[in-house]
Short mmCIF file of C-alpha atoms in Angstrom, two decimals:
data_model
loop_
_atom_site.label_atom_id
_atom_site.label_comp_id
_atom_site.label_asym_id
_atom_site.label_seq_id
_atom_site.Cartn_x
_atom_site.Cartn_y
_atom_site.Cartn_z
CA MET A 1 40.08 -36.91 17.98
CA SER A 2 40.84 -36.19 13.85
CA VAL A 3 42.90 -38.49 11.82
CA ARG A 4 45.07 -34.96 11.19
CA CYS A 5 45.97 -35.08 14.90
CA ILE A 6 46.08 -38.66 15.12
CA ALA A 7 48.68 -38.48 12.07
CA ILE A 8 50.40 -35.28 13.74
CA GLY A 9 51.24 -37.60 17.75
CA LEU A 10 52.45 -40.37 16.02
CA MET A 11 55.11 -38.22 13.67
CA ALA A 12 55.86 -36.02 17.15
CA ALA A 13 56.26 -39.55 19.18
CA LEU A 14 58.17 -41.12 16.01
CA CYS A 15 60.18 -38.01 16.44
CA ALA A 16 60.98 -38.43 19.98
CA CYS A 17 61.78 -42.17 19.19
CA SER A 18 64.09 -41.29 16.53
CA TRP A 19 65.72 -38.69 19.02
CA SER A 20 66.14 -41.14 21.93
CA ARG A 21 68.39 -43.03 19.54
CA GLU A 22 70.71 -40.33 18.48
CA ARG A 23 73.68 -40.16 20.49
CA TYR A 24 76.51 -37.83 19.00
CA VAL A 25 80.50 -37.25 20.44
CA VAL A 26 81.44 -33.60 21.15
CA VAL A 27 84.89 -32.85 20.78
CA ASP A 28 86.22 -29.51 23.47
CA SER A 29 89.48 -28.66 22.58
CA ASP A 30 90.44 -26.79 26.10
CA ALA A 31 88.30 -29.20 28.76
CA ARG A 32 89.37 -28.89 31.90
CA THR A 33 89.50 -33.10 33.07
CA LEU A 34 90.33 -34.73 36.69
CA GLY A 35 93.93 -34.91 37.51
CA ALA A 36 95.08 -33.11 34.68
CA ALA A 37 96.33 -29.50 35.27
CA GLY A 38 95.87 -26.80 32.71
CA PHE A 39 93.25 -27.28 29.54
CA PRO A 40 94.28 -30.69 27.62
CA GLY A 41 90.66 -31.17 26.39
CA ALA A 42 87.85 -34.61 26.41
CA LEU A 43 85.54 -35.84 25.06
CA PHE A 44 82.10 -35.86 25.81
CA THR A 45 78.57 -37.50 24.99
CA PHE A 46 75.71 -35.71 23.53
CA ASP A 47 72.83 -37.72 24.03
CA ARG A 48 69.67 -35.28 21.54
CA GLY A 49 67.04 -36.95 23.23
CA SER A 50 67.59 -35.94 26.38
CA ARG A 51 69.79 -32.61 25.79
CA ALA A 52 72.42 -34.16 28.94
CA ILE A 53 76.25 -34.47 28.12
CA GLU A 54 78.35 -36.59 29.73
CA MET A 55 81.91 -36.97 29.82
CA LEU A 56 83.09 -39.93 28.03
CA ALA A 57 86.75 -39.74 27.48
CA ALA A 58 89.95 -37.64 29.24
CA ASP A 59 93.58 -39.04 28.84
CA HIS A 60 96.89 -37.23 30.11
CA ARG A 61 98.86 -37.59 26.63
CA PHE A 62 96.10 -35.14 25.34
CA VAL A 63 97.10 -31.71 24.00
CA ASP A 64 94.24 -30.09 21.97
CA PRO A 65 91.88 -32.53 20.41
CA GLN A 66 90.26 -31.21 17.30
CA CYS A 67 88.25 -33.52 15.63
CA VAL A 68 86.98 -37.26 16.01
CA LEU A 69 85.11 -40.23 13.73
CA VAL A 70 83.72 -42.97 14.12
CA ASP A 71 86.15 -46.47 12.47
CA ARG A 72 84.49 -49.14 10.86
CA ASP A 73 84.70 -51.18 14.08
CA GLY A 74 82.77 -48.42 16.26
CA SER A 75 85.77 -47.22 17.75
CA LEU A 76 87.07 -43.50 17.25
CA LEU A 77 89.62 -41.88 15.60
CA MET A 78 90.36 -38.25 17.32
CA VAL A 79 92.63 -36.13 15.93
CA ASP A 80 94.76 -33.79 18.39
CA PHE A 81 97.07 -30.85 16.97
CA ALA A 82 99.76 -30.80 19.66
CA ALA A 83 99.68 -33.95 21.53
CA THR A 84 103.42 -35.75 21.84
CA PRO A 85 102.58 -39.03 23.78
CA GLU A 86 105.32 -41.34 21.64
CA ASP A 87 108.55 -38.80 21.72
CA PRO A 88 108.69 -34.57 22.01
CA GLY A 89 110.02 -34.68 18.87
CA HIS A 90 106.74 -35.27 16.80
CA HIS A 91 104.53 -32.94 16.88
CA GLY A 92 100.15 -34.06 17.02
CA ALA A 93 98.55 -37.47 17.16
CA VAL A 94 95.65 -39.81 16.16
CA PHE A 95 94.46 -41.59 19.48
CA ARG A 96 91.57 -44.80 18.64
CA VAL A 97 88.78 -44.33 21.90
CA ASP A 98 86.98 -47.34 22.95
CA PRO A 99 83.47 -45.36 22.91
CA SER A 100 82.23 -47.75 25.70
CA LEU A 101 84.68 -47.74 28.02
CA GLY A 102 86.30 -44.15 27.06
CA VAL A 103 89.93 -45.40 26.73
CA VAL A 104 92.56 -44.78 24.39
CA THR A 105 93.37 -47.83 23.10
CA GLN A 106 96.47 -46.97 20.10
CA VAL A 107 97.90 -43.75 19.31
CA TYR A 108 99.07 -42.63 15.84
CA THR A 109 102.28 -40.45 15.58
CA SER A 110 104.87 -39.57 12.62
CA ASN A 111 107.59 -37.22 12.57
CA LEU A 112 105.94 -35.88 9.67
CA TRP A 113 102.86 -34.13 11.14
CA SER A 114 103.32 -30.42 12.30
CA MET A 115 99.48 -29.43 12.81
CA PRO A 116 96.96 -32.21 12.14
CA THR A 117 94.06 -30.27 12.47
CA ASN A 118 91.79 -32.79 10.64
CA ALA A 119 90.92 -36.13 8.62
CA ALA A 120 88.41 -38.26 6.42
CA LEU A 121 88.50 -41.79 6.70
CA ASP A 122 89.16 -43.43 3.16
CA PRO A 123 85.51 -45.63 2.57
CA ARG A 124 87.23 -48.51 0.87
CA ARG A 125 90.61 -48.98 2.67
CA ASP A 126 92.08 -48.48 5.75
CA VAL A 127 93.21 -45.07 5.22
CA LEU A 128 92.76 -41.98 7.37
CA TYR A 129 93.78 -38.76 5.31
CA VAL A 130 94.84 -36.55 7.99
CA VAL A 131 94.99 -32.77 6.79
CA ASP A 132 98.07 -30.48 8.16
CA ARG A 133 97.53 -27.15 8.44
CA ALA A 134 101.31 -26.98 7.91
CA GLY A 135 102.85 -29.69 5.99
CA PRO A 136 105.79 -31.75 6.16
CA PHE A 137 107.89 -30.83 9.84
CA GLY A 138 110.94 -29.22 8.58
CA ALA A 139 109.53 -28.40 5.16
CA GLU A 140 109.12 -24.78 5.27
CA THR A 141 108.05 -24.37 1.42
CA VAL A 142 105.18 -26.21 2.37
CA ARG A 143 101.82 -24.39 2.95
CA GLY A 144 99.84 -27.69 4.40
CA CYS A 145 99.50 -30.97 3.64
CA VAL A 146 97.15 -34.10 3.34
CA PHE A 147 99.21 -37.43 4.76
CA ALA A 148 98.11 -41.25 4.83
CA LEU A 149 97.64 -42.78 7.70
CA ASP A 150 98.41 -46.55 7.43
CA LEU A 151 95.46 -47.63 10.26
CA LYS A 152 97.35 -51.19 9.93
CA THR A 153 100.51 -50.74 10.07
CA GLY A 154 100.63 -46.73 11.32
CA ALA A 155 102.66 -45.55 8.88
CA SER A 156 102.69 -42.52 7.72
CA THR A 157 103.08 -41.02 4.30
CA VAL A 158 102.90 -37.50 2.18
CA ALA A 159 99.33 -38.17 0.00
CA CYS A 160 99.24 -34.03 -1.09
CA SER A 161 101.32 -30.79 -0.55
CA ASP A 162 100.19 -29.14 -3.77
CA PRO A 163 101.09 -25.71 -3.74
CA GLN A 164 97.46 -24.12 -3.84
CA PHE A 165 96.97 -24.99 -0.22
CA VAL A 166 97.96 -22.38 2.60
CA ALA A 167 96.35 -23.85 5.62
CA PRO A 168 93.90 -26.85 4.63
CA SER A 169 91.50 -26.90 8.00
CA ALA A 170 89.02 -30.21 6.57
CA ALA A 171 88.49 -32.67 4.50
CA LEU A 172 85.28 -35.80 3.70
CA PHE A 173 84.84 -38.06 1.47
CA ASP A 174 81.95 -37.19 -1.02
CA PRO A 175 79.45 -40.64 -2.41
CA ASP A 176 81.97 -41.19 -5.58
CA ALA A 177 85.07 -42.33 -3.09
CA ARG A 178 86.65 -38.43 -4.18
CA LEU A 179 88.90 -36.68 -1.39
CA ILE A 180 87.41 -33.24 -0.91
CA VAL A 181 89.48 -30.81 1.14
CA LEU A 182 88.74 -27.25 2.37
CA ASP A 183 91.83 -24.74 3.10
CA ALA A 184 90.23 -22.24 5.50
CA ASP A 185 93.23 -19.46 4.22
CA ALA A 186 93.58 -19.89 0.42
CA PRO A 187 94.23 -18.42 -1.60
CA GLY A 188 96.12 -16.39 0.28
CA SER A 189 95.58 -13.17 -0.22
CA LYS A 190 95.08 -10.93 3.45
CA PHE A 191 92.96 -8.74 1.24
CA ALA A 192 90.49 -10.96 -0.54
CA GLU A 193 87.90 -13.77 0.85
CA GLN A 194 89.32 -17.06 1.64
CA GLY A 195 88.60 -20.40 0.91
CA ILE A 196 88.98 -22.84 -1.54
CA LEU A 197 87.21 -26.33 -2.00
CA PHE A 198 89.67 -28.65 -3.79
CA ASP A 199 89.33 -32.24 -4.91
CA VAL A 200 92.34 -34.11 -4.33
CA ASP A 201 94.03 -37.51 -5.80
CA PRO A 202 95.97 -39.06 -3.28
CA THR A 203 97.23 -40.98 -5.65
CA HIS A 204 98.74 -38.83 -8.04
CA GLY A 205 99.38 -36.12 -5.07
CA SER A 206 97.04 -33.58 -7.05
CA ALA A 207 94.34 -31.33 -6.04
CA ARG A 208 91.92 -29.68 -8.47
CA GLU A 209 89.96 -26.46 -7.14
CA LEU A 210 86.72 -27.12 -7.34
CA LEU A 211 84.77 -24.18 -6.10
CA ARG A 212 86.27 -20.56 -4.84
CA LEU A 213 84.47 -19.91 -1.76
CA THR A 214 83.21 -16.14 -1.51
CA GLN A 215 82.03 -14.40 1.10
CA CYS A 216 84.14 -16.51 3.72
CA VAL A 217 86.67 -15.16 6.23
CA SER A 218 87.77 -18.78 8.32
CA PRO A 219 85.70 -21.60 6.64
CA LEU A 220 87.23 -24.39 8.99
CA GLY A 221 84.37 -27.12 8.70
CA PHE A 222 82.02 -28.26 6.23
CA VAL A 223 79.64 -31.47 5.68
CA ARG A 224 77.90 -32.40 2.16
CA GLU A 225 74.25 -32.06 1.18
CA ARG A 226 72.85 -35.02 -0.84
CA ASP A 227 72.37 -32.36 -3.33
CA GLY A 228 76.16 -32.41 -3.91
CA ALA A 229 76.13 -29.00 -2.02
CA PHE A 230 78.63 -28.23 0.99
CA ILE A 231 77.46 -26.76 4.51
CA VAL A 232 80.66 -24.56 5.30
CA LEU A 233 80.69 -23.03 9.15
CA ASP A 234 83.22 -19.96 8.93
CA ALA A 235 84.35 -19.08 12.41
CA ASN A 236 84.90 -15.66 11.30
CA ALA A 237 83.11 -14.09 8.89
CA ASP A 238 80.17 -11.52 9.36
CA PRO A 239 78.37 -11.40 5.64
CA LEU A 240 75.36 -9.48 7.62
CA HIS A 241 77.53 -7.01 9.10
CA ARG A 242 76.36 -7.44 12.19
CA GLY A 243 79.97 -6.05 13.81
CA GLY A 244 82.76 -7.96 14.74
CA PRO A 245 83.56 -11.62 13.45
CA LEU A 246 80.57 -13.29 14.90
CA GLY A 247 80.94 -16.57 12.20
CA ALA A 248 78.45 -17.70 9.69
CA ILE A 249 77.35 -21.06 7.83
CA PHE A 250 77.07 -20.87 3.99
CA ARG A 251 76.37 -23.30 1.32
CA ALA A 252 78.31 -23.63 -1.10
CA ASP A 253 77.11 -25.10 -4.98
CA PRO A 254 80.21 -26.84 -7.01
CA VAL A 255 77.49 -27.14 -9.60
CA GLN A 256 76.46 -23.62 -9.71
CA GLY A 257 79.56 -21.93 -8.67
CA THR A 258 78.19 -20.00 -5.97
CA THR A 259 78.26 -19.41 -2.26
CA THR A 260 75.07 -17.94 0.17
CA VAL A 261 74.15 -16.81 3.30
CA LEU A 262 72.41 -20.21 5.19
CA ALA A 263 72.85 -18.31 8.78
CA SER A 264 74.91 -15.77 10.50
CA PRO A 265 72.64 -14.92 13.92
CA PRO A 266 73.73 -12.85 16.96
CA GLU A 267 74.45 -15.59 18.63
CA PHE A 268 76.90 -16.84 17.30
CA ARG A 269 80.39 -16.12 17.72
CA ASP A 270 83.21 -19.16 16.24
CA PRO A 271 80.78 -22.13 14.40
CA VAL A 272 83.74 -24.78 13.83
CA ARG A 273 82.47 -27.96 12.64
CA GLY A 274 79.44 -30.38 12.53
CA CYS A 275 77.77 -33.16 11.24
CA ILE A 276 74.68 -33.69 9.50
CA THR A 277 71.50 -35.24 11.95
CA ASP A 278 68.74 -38.69 10.82
CA ASP A 279 65.95 -35.72 10.16
CA GLY A 280 68.61 -33.65 7.70
CA GLN A 281 69.52 -30.88 10.75
CA ILE A 282 72.94 -30.02 10.84
CA LEU A 283 74.11 -29.70 14.71
CA PHE A 284 77.25 -27.85 14.98
CA ALA A 285 79.81 -27.00 17.74
CA ASP A 286 80.31 -22.87 18.25
CA ALA A 287 83.62 -22.41 20.39
CA ASN A 288 82.79 -19.56 22.06
CA ALA A 289 79.05 -19.10 22.06
CA ASP A 290 77.04 -18.40 25.19
CA PRO A 291 73.73 -18.81 24.71
CA GLU A 292 72.93 -19.08 28.47
CA GLY A 293 75.27 -15.98 30.11
CA ARG A 294 78.46 -18.09 31.54
CA GLY A 295 80.97 -15.46 31.11
CA PRO A 296 84.11 -16.52 29.43
CA ASP A 297 85.56 -19.59 28.24
CA ALA A 298 87.97 -20.73 31.00
CA ALA A 299 91.13 -21.10 29.16
CA GLY A 300 90.68 -17.46 27.80
CA LYS A 301 91.19 -18.04 24.48
CA GLY A 302 88.25 -16.93 23.24
CA GLN A 303 87.55 -13.84 21.27
CA ASN A 304 84.64 -10.99 20.31
CA ILE A 305 83.05 -11.22 23.89
CA THR A 306 83.22 -15.19 23.89
CA GLY A 307 81.56 -17.44 26.46
CA PRO A 308 82.42 -21.46 27.05
CA GLY A 309 80.60 -22.76 23.59
CA ALA A 310 77.00 -24.38 22.73
CA LEU A 311 75.86 -26.97 20.46
CA PHE A 312 73.32 -25.56 17.87
CA TYR A 313 71.08 -27.13 15.26
CA CYS A 314 70.73 -25.85 11.69
CA ASP A 315 67.55 -26.50 9.18
CA PRO A 316 69.26 -26.43 6.11
CA VAL A 317 66.26 -24.92 4.19
CA THR A 318 65.07 -21.79 6.26
CA GLY A 319 68.70 -21.34 7.65
CA THR A 320 66.60 -21.01 11.45
CA VAL A 321 69.22 -21.85 14.33
CA THR A 322 68.19 -22.88 17.76
CA LEU A 323 70.51 -23.81 20.89
CA ALA A 324 70.49 -28.28 20.94
CA ALA A 325 72.68 -27.73 24.06
CA THR A 326 74.72 -26.64 26.44
CA SER A 327 77.73 -26.92 29.08
CA PRO A 328 78.95 -25.57 32.30
CA ARG A 329 81.64 -28.25 31.15
CA PHE A 330 82.56 -27.02 28.16
CA VAL A 331 85.35 -24.63 27.68
CA ASN A 332 86.03 -24.74 23.40
CA PRO A 333 83.54 -27.41 21.31
CA VAL A 334 85.32 -27.45 18.60
CA ASP A 335 83.59 -30.66 16.63
CA VAL A 336 80.98 -33.36 17.34
CA THR A 337 80.10 -36.63 15.42
CA ARG A 338 77.56 -39.05 14.95
CA LEU A 339 77.97 -42.18 16.88
CA PRO A 340 76.67 -45.31 15.42
#
């Protein structure tokens, strides 16, 4: 056997070994669960090596799970758009979930929240910045808000309610500990491209426009690349004019001030959110894709000839999209995050 063949074999073995250790948590906003009526949503695990998808957590208090993050202690923080577990007068919740037992161990609510849809964990302190699509409850003049949730006390305060916001959809911290917020509908014109990346200063409650996206329609999720650019997932864009809002993935570069198409294949229906794998792939959830022809999602929420959703990989260099996994238990998978 040649040295080249041996090297290739070793690389394949190393990749397989790495994949066998990679596990992810998938958020399905409408999954059916045993003993619960309707479509309360659930958390699943995805094993990258075996491609197995298994139930991780379900709770009678779930209503519309949206995203999940991993806290420093390894527990999961899941944002629910509409849950009212403590008080019917509250809107939305954050659930802390034990990933080993699959049970809820703590619940955070606030009378300020209206439509919490995403969050980012401060790398320096125990504060979760909750992105709300509407703003402080009852404040009709505010469109979108970022709240600071103290994970130790449970208190929630307004961190930023900048007038530039229209419908904040996602947030993350970059390596410089800057809070970057993606607004799906800013600047708010019905006849123009949508989406702005903001550099948010929660200390002073201000937001600076970092990049105004082009070609985007409904950018709901994003991840940051090592070079400082962002991969943006858009649920409704059709930059290649394939017909219908199939969705697309873009690369947004704040330094160059550009937004370029990375992928928009016909398999897409609603690419929503994702993460970067250990080998640099973009692993993401498409809420309504139907690669195995299962038919419309059980909740009937999808659009544009939709299915029950799937997980895909996207190569950030070539834009090649491949199927990672799907499951008959999926209804509307909307987020996927690496487990420690």
